[in-house]
Structure formats: C-alpha cells, structure tokens
Amino acid sequence: MRALILALALWPAGHALAEVQQVVASLPGETEFEAPEALQNLAEGPVWLDLTIAPPLDPSLQREDGSWSGMVCDHHGEVSAKSVSIPTGSNHLLLNVRPGVPDRHAANLVSCDYAPQYSDGDDPGHVTRVKGCYYANATSIPTAVQWILNPLPASDCKSGD
C-alpha cells in the first residue's frame, strides 16, 4: 500500500493515469443495425470523441430547461444542449453525451455542419457533429449497454498534444 501511495505522489502533475481512447466514427455505420466498431470497443475511462451523424439518425437534445426534442438543424453551427441522446444504429448500444459548461469544457461541441450531399428542396443539408473530451461510464441493462459520457476538461484528453 505504501508503494502505491509513493507511486501516485511521484506521478507527474497533470499526467492522466488512464490512456485516452480515441473514438472517431460516422453514423450510421457500415453494417445495418450495428454500431460502428469504434463505439463497440468503447471502454470506461477518458475518451476523445469525434462523431459525425448523418440523417436520418438525428440525435435528441435535452435543452437547458430540461425539455427534450429532436435535433432540428435550421442553421449551421454550434447547438446548445445539456445532454444529447445519439442513435448508434444498434438497439444494443445506447449513447448519451453531456457536453458540459462551455467555460469549463471548451473542447466539447455539438454542432450542425453543412453537408450538401444531404440537401433537398427544403433543407440545405447537414450532419450533426459531437466531439470533445469525456469520461465514459457504462451501465448494463438487460439486453444492451448504455454509455454515459460526462464532460472532462480538454487537458484530461491531452488536447493540443
């Protein structure tokens, strides 16, 4: 026990104990009814997330007042949300991302990005982007796993390295 305490005391300041996972994926994935492999391999701990979500898999948002709604991209750019429920393409992998407070979690972003390949007469075309530094925590439910990603400061994901 004494050795563990000494090792932690000598650990370099600001150096994370766990390796940071890199999860970069596009939704929907290549296989119908399955989440992309990067999401299937998610493990508990710090994660740098970069998801691009194409229609028709638009996420649901929890607004600051606590109400939920489907994401509507009536303009391009940042979207304010308390929580984002992301359809992964699988009923067995659920994903909920909490971007956090912009002052403390500046690297975390939910946005509507221009994507002309999805345009039609009424919509100029968009994809949803969710990215940033999070702590992944899993909760098992009878037939699935639900991942809840809580915000971390960018420095915890070695952002800028």
PDB file of N, CA, C and O in Angstrom, residues 130-155:
ATOM      1  N   VAL A 130     -20.630  15.673 -32.893  1.00  0.00           N
ATOM      2  CA  VAL A 130     -20.489  15.672 -31.440  1.00  0.00           C
ATOM      3  C   VAL A 130     -19.043  15.299 -31.169  1.00  0.00           C
ATOM      4  O   VAL A 130     -18.584  14.231 -31.583  1.00  0.00           O
ATOM      5  N   LYS A 131     -18.322  16.216 -30.512  1.00  0.00           N
ATOM      6  CA  LYS A 131     -16.923  15.918 -30.245  1.00  0.00           C
ATOM      7  C   LYS A 131     -16.488  16.517 -28.923  1.00  0.00           C
ATOM      8  O   LYS A 131     -17.177  17.347 -28.346  1.00  0.00           O
ATOM      9  N   GLY A 132     -15.352  16.045 -28.429  1.00  0.00           N
ATOM     10  CA  GLY A 132     -14.800  16.601 -27.211  1.00  0.00           C
ATOM     11  C   GLY A 132     -14.201  15.543 -26.304  1.00  0.00           C
ATOM     12  O   GLY A 132     -14.017  14.387 -26.691  1.00  0.00           O
ATOM     13  N   CYS A 133     -13.901  15.969 -25.092  1.00  0.00           N
ATOM     14  CA  CYS A 133     -13.236  15.147 -24.087  1.00  0.00           C
ATOM     15  C   CYS A 133     -14.256  14.738 -23.023  1.00  0.00           C
ATOM     16  O   CYS A 133     -14.906  15.609 -22.423  1.00  0.00           O
ATOM     17  N   TYR A 134     -14.371  13.418 -22.797  1.00  0.00           N
ATOM     18  CA  TYR A 134     -15.393  12.899 -21.896  1.00  0.00           C
ATOM     19  C   TYR A 134     -14.842  11.751 -21.059  1.00  0.00           C
ATOM     20  O   TYR A 134     -13.821  11.157 -21.393  1.00  0.00           O
ATOM     21  N   TYR A 135     -15.573  11.434 -19.999  1.00  0.00           N
ATOM     22  CA  TYR A 135     -15.304  10.222 -19.224  1.00  0.00           C
ATOM     23  C   TYR A 135     -16.438   9.253 -19.533  1.00  0.00           C
ATOM     24  O   TYR A 135     -17.602   9.546 -19.265  1.00  0.00           O
ATOM     25  N   ALA A 136     -16.103   8.110 -20.108  1.00  0.00           N
ATOM     26  CA  ALA A 136     -17.103   7.112 -20.489  1.00  0.00           C
ATOM     27  C   ALA A 136     -17.421   6.211 -19.307  1.00  0.00           C
ATOM     28  O   ALA A 136     -16.527   5.673 -18.660  1.00  0.00           O
ATOM     29  N   ASN A 137     -18.720   6.058 -19.044  1.00  0.00           N
ATOM     30  CA  ASN A 137     -19.199   5.210 -17.957  1.00  0.00           C
ATOM     31  C   ASN A 137     -20.315   4.328 -18.505  1.00  0.00           C
ATOM     32  O   ASN A 137     -21.256   4.831 -19.114  1.00  0.00           O
ATOM     33  N   ALA A 138     -20.204   3.015 -18.292  1.00  0.00           N
ATOM     34  CA  ALA A 138     -21.185   2.070 -18.828  1.00  0.00           C
ATOM     35  C   ALA A 138     -22.169   1.636 -17.765  1.00  0.00           C
ATOM     36  O   ALA A 138     -21.811   1.436 -16.611  1.00  0.00           O
ATOM     37  N   THR A 139     -23.410   1.466 -18.195  1.00  0.00           N
ATOM     38  CA  THR A 139     -24.461   0.894 -17.364  1.00  0.00           C
ATOM     39  C   THR A 139     -25.079  -0.247 -18.159  1.00  0.00           C
ATOM     40  O   THR A 139     -25.530  -0.041 -19.280  1.00  0.00           O
ATOM     41  N   SER A 140     -25.060  -1.430 -17.591  1.00  0.00           N
ATOM     42  CA  SER A 140     -25.657  -2.575 -18.281  1.00  0.00           C
ATOM     43  C   SER A 140     -27.152  -2.608 -17.998  1.00  0.00           C
ATOM     44  O   SER A 140     -27.584  -2.405 -16.876  1.00  0.00           O
ATOM     45  N   ILE A 141     -27.893  -2.854 -19.053  1.00  0.00           N
ATOM     46  CA  ILE A 141     -29.317  -3.083 -18.928  1.00  0.00           C
ATOM     47  C   ILE A 141     -29.575  -4.448 -19.562  1.00  0.00           C
ATOM     48  O   ILE A 141     -28.705  -4.975 -20.250  1.00  0.00           O
ATOM     49  N   PRO A 142     -30.724  -5.075 -19.349  1.00  0.00           N
ATOM     50  CA  PRO A 142     -30.896  -6.476 -19.730  1.00  0.00           C
ATOM     51  C   PRO A 142     -30.360  -6.896 -21.106  1.00  0.00           C
ATOM     52  O   PRO A 142     -29.714  -7.910 -21.213  1.00  0.00           O
ATOM     53  N   THR A 143     -30.619  -6.161 -22.145  1.00  0.00           N
ATOM     54  CA  THR A 143     -30.187  -6.607 -23.476  1.00  0.00           C
ATOM     55  C   THR A 143     -29.219  -5.641 -24.145  1.00  0.00           C
ATOM     56  O   THR A 143     -28.973  -5.742 -25.342  1.00  0.00           O
ATOM     57  N   ALA A 144     -28.676  -4.697 -23.377  1.00  0.00           N
ATOM     58  CA  ALA A 144     -27.826  -3.683 -24.003  1.00  0.00           C
ATOM     59  C   ALA A 144     -26.873  -3.071 -22.981  1.00  0.00           C
ATOM     60  O   ALA A 144     -26.928  -3.374 -21.794  1.00  0.00           O
ATOM     61  N   VAL A 145     -26.031  -2.187 -23.481  1.00  0.00           N
ATOM     62  CA  VAL A 145     -25.189  -1.375 -22.622  1.00  0.00           C
ATOM     63  C   VAL A 145     -25.495   0.084 -22.960  1.00  0.00           C
ATOM     64  O   VAL A 145     -25.655   0.435 -24.128  1.00  0.00           O
ATOM     65  N   GLN A 146     -25.632   0.890 -21.932  1.00  0.00           N
ATOM     66  CA  GLN A 146     -25.841   2.322 -22.127  1.00  0.00           C
ATOM     67  C   GLN A 146     -24.574   3.031 -21.683  1.00  0.00           C
ATOM     68  O   GLN A 146     -24.132   2.885 -20.538  1.00  0.00           O
ATOM     69  N   TRP A 147     -23.990   3.783 -22.601  1.00  0.00           N
ATOM     70  CA  TRP A 147     -22.806   4.578 -22.291  1.00  0.00           C
ATOM     71  C   TRP A 147     -23.240   5.998 -21.981  1.00  0.00           C
ATOM     72  O   TRP A 147     -23.983   6.610 -22.751  1.00  0.00           O
ATOM     73  N   ILE A 148     -22.768   6.510 -20.858  1.00  0.00           N
ATOM     74  CA  ILE A 148     -22.985   7.906 -20.490  1.00  0.00           C
ATOM     75  C   ILE A 148     -21.614   8.561 -20.498  1.00  0.00           C
ATOM     76  O   ILE A 148     -20.703   8.112 -19.794  1.00  0.00           O
ATOM     77  N   LEU A 149     -21.465   9.584 -21.315  1.00  0.00           N
ATOM     78  CA  LEU A 149     -20.201  10.296 -21.424  1.00  0.00           C
ATOM     79  C   LEU A 149     -20.346  11.640 -20.727  1.00  0.00           C
ATOM     80  O   LEU A 149     -21.137  12.488 -21.156  1.00  0.00           O
ATOM     81  N   ASN A 150     -19.610  11.798 -19.629  1.00  0.00           N
ATOM     82  CA  ASN A 150     -19.627  13.029 -18.845  1.00  0.00           C
ATOM     83  C   ASN A 150     -18.452  13.904 -19.235  1.00  0.00           C
ATOM     84  O   ASN A 150     -17.373  13.398 -19.561  1.00  0.00           O
ATOM     85  N   PRO A 151     -18.626  15.222 -19.190  1.00  0.00           N
ATOM     86  CA  PRO A 151     -17.594  16.133 -19.677  1.00  0.00           C
ATOM     87  C   PRO A 151     -16.328  16.134 -18.824  1.00  0.00           C
ATOM     88  O   PRO A 151     -16.386  16.021 -17.607  1.00  0.00           O
ATOM     89  N   LEU A 152     -15.200  16.263 -19.498  1.00  0.00           N
ATOM     90  CA  LEU A 152     -13.897  16.460 -18.870  1.00  0.00           C
ATOM     91  C   LEU A 152     -13.255  17.689 -19.495  1.00  0.00           C
ATOM     92  O   LEU A 152     -13.544  18.020 -20.645  1.00  0.00           O
ATOM     93  N   PRO A 153     -12.350  18.350 -18.781  1.00  0.00           N
ATOM     94  CA  PRO A 153     -11.588  19.436 -19.405  1.00  0.00           C
ATOM     95  C   PRO A 153     -10.719  18.864 -20.526  1.00  0.00           C
ATOM     96  O   PRO A 153     -10.273  17.714 -20.457  1.00  0.00           O
ATOM     97  N   ALA A 154     -10.474  19.644 -21.553  1.00  0.00           N
ATOM     98  CA  ALA A 154      -9.682  19.192 -22.700  1.00  0.00           C
ATOM     99  C   ALA A 154      -8.307  18.679 -22.284  1.00  0.00           C
ATOM    100  O   ALA A 154      -7.783  17.748 -22.883  1.00  0.00           O
ATOM    101  N   SER A 155      -7.743  19.239 -21.243  1.00  0.00           N
ATOM    102  CA  SER A 155      -6.402  18.827 -20.808  1.00  0.00           C
ATOM    103  C   SER A 155      -6.393  17.366 -20.353  1.00  0.00           C
ATOM    104  O   SER A 155      -5.350  16.698 -20.436  1.00  0.00           O
TER     105      SER A 155
END
